[in-house]
Coordinates of C-alpha atoms and ligand atoms in Angstrom, one line a residue:
M1241 CA 184.5 89.6 -67.8
K1242 CA 183.4 86.5 -66.0
L1243 CA 180.0 86.0 -64.4
F1244 CA 179.8 83.9 -61.3
S1245 CA 176.4 82.8 -59.9
P1246 CA 177.1 81.1 -56.6
D1247 CA 174.4 79.1 -54.8
T1248 CA 175.5 79.9 -51.3
I1249 CA 176.8 83.0 -49.5
E1250 CA 179.9 81.0 -48.5
E1251 CA 180.7 80.5 -52.1
A1252 CA 180.1 84.2 -52.8
V1253 CA 182.4 85.1 -49.9
E1254 CA 185.1 82.8 -51.1
L1255 CA 185.0 84.3 -54.6
K1256 CA 185.0 87.9 -53.3
S1257 CA 187.9 87.1 -51.0
R1258 CA 189.9 85.5 -53.9
L1259 CA 189.0 88.2 -56.5
G1260 CA 188.9 91.3 -54.3
S1261 CA 188.3 94.6 -55.9
G1262 CA 188.5 93.0 -59.4
A1263 CA 185.1 91.5 -58.8
R1264 CA 181.9 93.5 -58.3
V1265 CA 178.8 92.1 -56.5
L1266 CA 175.7 92.2 -58.8
S1267 CA 172.3 92.5 -57.1
G1268 CA 169.5 94.1 -59.1
G1269 CA 171.9 95.6 -61.6
Q1270 CA 170.0 98.9 -61.7
S1271 CA 173.1 101.0 -61.0
L1272 CA 175.9 98.6 -61.9
V1273 CA 174.7 97.6 -65.4
P1274 CA 174.5 101.2 -66.7
L1275 CA 178.0 101.7 -65.3
L1276 CA 179.2 98.6 -67.2
R1277 CA 177.5 99.7 -70.4
Q1278 CA 179.2 103.1 -70.2
R1279 CA 182.5 101.4 -69.3
L1280 CA 182.6 103.5 -66.2
A1281 CA 183.1 100.3 -64.3
Q1282 CA 185.3 97.5 -65.9
P1283 CA 185.6 94.7 -63.3
D1284 CA 187.2 91.4 -64.2
A1285 CA 184.3 89.5 -62.7
L1286 CA 180.7 89.9 -61.5
I1287 CA 179.4 87.9 -58.5
S1288 CA 175.6 87.6 -58.8
L1289 CA 173.7 87.1 -55.5
G1290 CA 170.5 86.2 -57.4
R1291 CA 170.6 82.4 -56.8
I1292 CA 171.4 82.6 -53.0
A1293 CA 168.4 81.5 -51.0
G1294 CA 167.4 83.5 -47.9
L1295 CA 168.9 86.8 -48.9
A1296 CA 165.5 88.4 -49.8
D1297 CA 163.6 87.6 -46.6
I1298 CA 161.8 90.1 -44.4
R1299 CA 161.6 89.0 -40.8
V1300 CA 159.6 91.1 -38.3
N1301 CA 159.9 90.4 -34.6
G1302 CA 160.2 93.4 -32.2
G1303 CA 161.9 95.1 -35.1
A1304 CA 162.9 93.7 -38.5
S1305 CA 165.7 91.9 -40.3
I1306 CA 165.7 92.5 -44.0
G1307 CA 167.9 90.6 -46.5
A1308 CA 170.2 92.6 -48.8
M1309 CA 168.5 91.1 -51.9
T1310 CA 165.0 92.3 -50.8
T1311 CA 163.8 94.6 -53.5
V1312 CA 162.9 98.1 -52.8
R1313 CA 159.4 97.3 -54.0
A1314 CA 159.0 94.4 -51.6
I1315 CA 159.8 96.7 -48.7
E1316 CA 157.4 99.4 -50.1
V1317 CA 154.5 97.0 -50.1
S1318 CA 155.3 94.9 -47.0
P1319 CA 152.3 95.1 -44.6
E1320 CA 154.5 94.0 -41.7
L1321 CA 157.0 96.8 -42.3
R1322 CA 154.3 99.3 -42.8
K1323 CA 153.2 98.4 -39.3
V1324 CA 156.5 98.3 -37.5
A1325 CA 158.6 100.9 -39.4
P1326 CA 156.3 102.9 -41.8
I1327 CA 159.2 105.3 -42.6
L1328 CA 161.0 102.6 -44.5
P1329 CA 158.2 101.6 -47.0
L1330 CA 157.4 105.4 -47.3
A1331 CA 161.0 106.2 -48.3
C1332 CA 161.2 103.2 -50.6
S1333 CA 158.0 104.3 -52.4
S1334 CA 159.9 107.5 -53.4
V1335 CA 162.5 105.6 -55.3
A1336 CA 162.4 106.1 -59.1
S1337 CA 159.7 104.0 -60.8
V1338 CA 157.9 100.7 -60.1
H1339 CA 160.3 99.1 -62.6
V1340 CA 163.5 100.3 -60.8
R1341 CA 161.9 99.5 -57.4
T1342 CA 161.0 96.0 -58.6
M1343 CA 164.5 95.2 -59.8
G1344 CA 166.7 97.3 -57.4
T1345 CA 167.5 95.9 -54.0
I1346 CA 168.0 97.6 -50.7
G1347 CA 171.5 96.2 -50.4
G1348 CA 172.5 97.5 -53.8
N1349 CA 170.9 100.9 -53.1
L1350 CA 172.9 101.3 -49.9
C1351 CA 176.2 99.9 -51.3
H1352 CA 176.0 102.1 -54.3
A1353 CA 176.1 105.1 -51.9
E1354 CA 174.7 107.6 -54.4
V1355 CA 173.8 111.1 -53.2
G1356 CA 170.1 111.6 -53.2
S1357 CA 169.1 108.0 -52.6
D1358 CA 165.9 107.6 -50.5
P1359 CA 166.2 104.5 -48.3
P1360 CA 169.3 105.7 -46.3
Q1361 CA 167.3 108.5 -44.6
A1362 CA 164.8 105.9 -43.3
L1363 CA 167.6 103.6 -42.1
L1364 CA 169.2 106.5 -40.3
L1365 CA 166.0 107.3 -38.5
L1366 CA 165.8 103.7 -37.4
D1367 CA 169.4 103.4 -36.3
A1368 CA 169.7 100.3 -38.4
Q1369 CA 172.7 98.0 -38.4
V1370 CA 174.2 96.7 -41.6
D1371 CA 175.4 93.1 -41.6
A1372 CA 178.4 92.3 -43.8
V1373 CA 180.3 89.1 -44.3
S1374 CA 183.7 88.2 -45.5
A1375 CA 186.1 85.3 -45.2
R1376 CA 187.2 86.9 -41.9
G1377 CA 183.7 86.5 -40.5
H1378 CA 180.6 88.7 -39.8
R1379 CA 180.7 92.4 -39.1
G1380 CA 177.9 94.6 -37.9
I1381 CA 178.2 98.2 -39.1
S1382 CA 176.2 101.1 -37.8
I1383 CA 174.2 102.7 -40.6
H1384 CA 175.6 106.0 -39.4
D1385 CA 179.1 104.9 -40.4
F1386 CA 178.2 103.0 -43.5
V1387 CA 178.3 105.7 -46.2
Q1388 CA 181.6 107.5 -46.1
G1389 CA 181.2 109.8 -49.1
Y1390 CA 180.2 110.1 -52.7
F1391 CA 179.8 106.5 -54.1
T1392 CA 181.9 105.3 -51.1
S1393 CA 181.0 103.0 -48.3
V1394 CA 182.9 101.6 -45.4
L1395 CA 182.9 98.1 -46.9
D1396 CA 186.3 96.4 -47.5
D1397 CA 187.0 94.9 -50.9
D1398 CA 186.3 91.4 -49.7
E1399 CA 183.0 92.2 -47.9
I1400 CA 179.4 91.5 -49.0
V1401 CA 176.3 93.0 -47.4
T1402 CA 173.8 90.3 -46.3
G1403 CA 171.2 92.5 -44.7
F1404 CA 170.0 95.1 -42.2
S1405 CA 168.3 95.0 -38.9
F1406 CA 166.7 97.5 -36.5
T1407 CA 164.6 97.7 -33.4
A1408 CA 161.0 98.9 -34.0
P1409 CA 160.3 102.5 -32.9
S1410 CA 157.3 103.0 -30.6
P1411 CA 154.0 102.2 -32.3
S1412 CA 152.9 105.8 -31.5
A1413 CA 155.8 107.4 -33.4
R1414 CA 154.8 109.1 -36.6
F1415 CA 156.9 109.8 -39.6
S1416 CA 157.1 112.0 -42.7
Y1417 CA 159.4 111.9 -45.7
K1418 CA 159.8 114.9 -48.0
K1419 CA 161.7 114.5 -51.2
Y1420 CA 162.5 117.3 -53.6
S1421 CA 163.5 116.2 -57.1
L1422 CA 163.1 117.6 -60.6
R1423 CA 161.1 114.7 -61.9
A1424 CA 159.5 111.8 -60.0
M1425 CA 162.1 109.4 -61.4
D1426 CA 165.0 111.4 -60.2
L1427 CA 167.3 111.2 -57.2
A1428 CA 166.6 113.7 -54.5
I1429 CA 168.1 117.2 -54.7
A1430 CA 167.3 117.2 -51.0
A1431 CA 165.4 114.7 -48.8
V1432 CA 164.2 115.0 -45.2
G1433 CA 163.0 112.2 -43.0
V1434 CA 161.4 113.1 -39.7
G1435 CA 160.1 111.0 -36.9
V1436 CA 158.3 112.3 -33.8
D1437 CA 156.5 110.9 -30.8
F1438 CA 154.4 113.0 -28.5
V1439 CA 153.6 112.2 -24.9
G1440 CA 150.7 114.5 -23.8
D1441 CA 151.5 117.8 -25.3
R1442 CA 155.3 117.4 -25.5
C1443 CA 157.5 116.1 -28.2
E1444 CA 159.4 113.3 -26.4
W1445 CA 161.2 111.7 -29.4
L1446 CA 162.5 113.5 -32.4
R1447 CA 164.6 112.1 -35.3
I1448 CA 165.7 114.1 -38.4
A1449 CA 167.7 112.7 -41.3
V1450 CA 168.8 114.6 -44.3
G1451 CA 170.1 113.3 -47.6
G1452 CA 171.0 114.7 -51.1
V1453 CA 172.8 117.8 -49.8
G1454 CA 176.4 116.6 -49.2
P1455 CA 178.7 113.6 -49.4
R1456 CA 176.7 111.4 -47.0
P1457 CA 173.2 111.3 -45.5
V1458 CA 173.2 112.5 -41.9
R1459 CA 171.1 112.9 -38.8
A1460 CA 170.7 116.3 -37.3
R1461 CA 171.5 115.2 -33.7
Q1462 CA 172.1 118.7 -32.2
A1463 CA 168.7 119.9 -33.4
E1464 CA 167.1 116.7 -32.2
A1465 CA 168.5 117.3 -28.7
D1466 CA 167.7 121.0 -28.6
W1467 CA 164.1 120.5 -29.6
H1468 CA 163.5 117.4 -27.5
G1469 CA 160.7 118.0 -24.9
C1470 CA 159.3 121.0 -26.8
P1471 CA 155.6 121.6 -26.2
L1472 CA 153.4 120.8 -29.2
N1473 CA 152.1 124.3 -29.7
D1474 CA 155.7 125.8 -29.7
L1475 CA 156.9 123.1 -32.1
T1476 CA 154.0 123.9 -34.5
R1477 CA 154.5 127.7 -34.2
N1478 CA 158.3 127.5 -34.6
A1479 CA 158.6 124.6 -37.1
G1480 CA 160.5 127.1 -39.4
G1481 CA 163.0 127.7 -36.6
L1482 CA 163.6 124.0 -36.3
G1483 CA 164.1 123.9 -40.1
E1484 CA 166.6 126.7 -39.8
D1485 CA 168.5 124.8 -37.1
V1486 CA 168.6 121.6 -39.2
A1487 CA 169.8 123.4 -42.3
R1488 CA 172.6 125.2 -40.3
E1489 CA 173.6 121.9 -38.7
V1490 CA 173.8 119.7 -41.8
E1491 CA 175.4 122.6 -43.9
P1492 CA 174.6 121.6 -47.5
S1493 CA 177.8 121.5 -49.4
L1494 CA 176.7 120.1 -52.7
S1495 CA 176.2 122.4 -55.7
D1496 CA 175.4 121.0 -59.1
V1497 CA 173.1 121.5 -62.1
F1498 CA 170.1 120.6 -59.9
G1499 CA 170.7 123.3 -57.3
S1500 CA 173.2 125.4 -55.4
E1501 CA 174.1 124.9 -51.8
G1502 CA 171.8 127.8 -50.9
Y1503 CA 168.9 126.2 -52.8
R1504 CA 169.5 122.9 -51.0
R1505 CA 169.6 124.8 -47.7
R1506 CA 166.2 126.3 -48.4
L1507 CA 164.8 122.9 -49.4
V1508 CA 166.0 121.4 -46.1
R1509 CA 164.4 124.2 -44.1
A1510 CA 161.1 123.9 -46.0
G1511 CA 161.1 120.1 -45.7
V1512 CA 161.6 120.0 -42.0
K1513 CA 159.0 122.8 -41.5
Q1514 CA 156.4 121.0 -43.6
A1515 CA 157.1 117.6 -42.1
I1516 CA 156.8 118.9 -38.5
E1517 CA 153.7 121.0 -39.2
S1518 CA 151.9 118.0 -40.8
L1519 CA 152.9 115.5 -38.1
A1520 CA 152.0 117.9 -35.2
A1521 CA 148.6 118.7 -36.9
S1522 CA 147.8 115.0 -37.3
Y1523 CA 148.6 114.4 -33.6
A1524 CA 146.6 117.4 -32.4
E1525 CA 143.6 116.3 -34.5
E1526 CA 143.9 112.7 -33.1
V1527 CA 144.0 113.8 -29.4
G1528 CA 141.4 116.5 -29.9
Ligands
FAD1349 C1 166.5 105.5 -63.7 C2 166.9 105.3 -62.3 C3 166.3 106.2 -61.3 C4 166.7 106.0 -60.0 N1 166.1 106.9 -59.0 C5 166.4 106.6 -57.7 C6 165.7 107.4 -56.7 O1 164.9 108.2 -56.9 N2 166.0 107.1 -55.4 C7 166.9 106.1 -55.0 O2 167.1 105.9 -53.8 N3 167.5 105.4 -56.0 C8 167.3 105.6 -57.3 N4 167.9 104.9 -58.2 C9 168.9 104.0 -57.8 C10 168.4 102.6 -57.6 O3 167.6 102.6 -56.4 C11 169.6 101.7 -57.4 O4 170.0 101.6 -58.7 C12 169.3 100.4 -56.9 O5 168.6 100.4 -55.7 C13 170.6 99.7 -56.8 O6 170.3 98.4 -56.4 P1 170.7 97.2 -57.3 O7 170.2 96.0 -56.5 O8 170.2 97.4 -58.6 O9 172.3 97.3 -57.2 P2 173.4 96.9 -58.3 O10 173.2 97.8 -59.4 O11 173.4 95.5 -58.5 O12 174.7 97.3 -57.5 C14 175.0 98.6 -57.1 C15 176.3 98.7 -56.5 O13 176.3 98.1 -55.2 C16 177.2 97.0 -55.1 N5 176.5 95.9 -54.4 C17 175.2 95.5 -54.7 N6 174.8 94.6 -53.7 C18 175.8 94.5 -52.9 C19 176.0 93.7 -51.7 N7 175.0 93.0 -51.2 N8 177.2 93.8 -51.0 C20 178.2 94.6 -51.5 N9 178.1 95.4 -52.6 C21 176.9 95.3 -53.3 C22 177.5 96.6 -56.5 O14 178.8 96.0 -56.7 C23 177.4 98.0 -57.2 O15 178.7 98.6 -57.0 C24 167.6 105.0 -59.6 C25 168.1 104.2 -60.5 C26 167.8 104.3 -61.9 C27 168.3 103.4 -62.9

């Protein structure tokens, strides 16, 4: 197996275009290296992105652009991101351990498309766009289309992800992230990201993303629409009903040693309920 360490993205793109599916991109190696060790992946070549300048930048300006090589830890501790999009650092803080977060990159996390990853739920709430490049040019991919199924993304064999961007949500929006896993290090059995914004006593913005329960992380768009405009008191009183609606809509289909479909359904219900209750309570306390 050959290892290439190009200095520029153009060189990396040329290599990927020439070597196609025989070459794997290497970012932090947290997922790929274990696969190589176990011979579950046996590529002819690795293309490391580690020497390419500018792929690990975080730029904040009415939103954010984040390079694919930005580590999960750098996002977690970024003061700018905590201000403009607190859900992303929050979800990143749930990833594994400090060691994995310090090595693993946001690009690698998303491209690996593993069920139960944490950052995708935040990127879904933010309606992020994924930027990919190939010899054919640049392509913007909606985060909603990026993960296609278990360990499968929409990327073509010759494409490399260079980063993500999103518009900042309203500064008054508040977020919660609930992850259920066996141990702190583990991937989520179910994970729920919720964003709400209240105007007066009404919920005027509601976003709910669920991961870990099926082939791809998803937004619960029907429940978001149905509960939009709900008075604060009703939302608090009926948070369990919203949880029910979300669980029915996302229809958990994954059953494994960590939990059945039914168990995952209950976790989704509980996660939405807890998230809504705590967000509504903190808003109610703030406005008196
Ligand atoms: C012990 C352990 C616990 C973990 N727990 C969690 C957890 O709780 N939550 C969670 O979200 N994640 C968890 N992970 C997964 C971890 O977050 C990912 O391994 C990591 O983020 C992958 O990023 P990487 O940079 O290491 O990618 P790599 O391992 O380098 O690459 C992963 C895959 O993506 C491809 N790839 C990488 N970068 C690009 C790119 N820019 N363009 C195209 N393809 C690319 C590679 O070819 C490879 O197929 C855990 C991992 C470990 C080892």
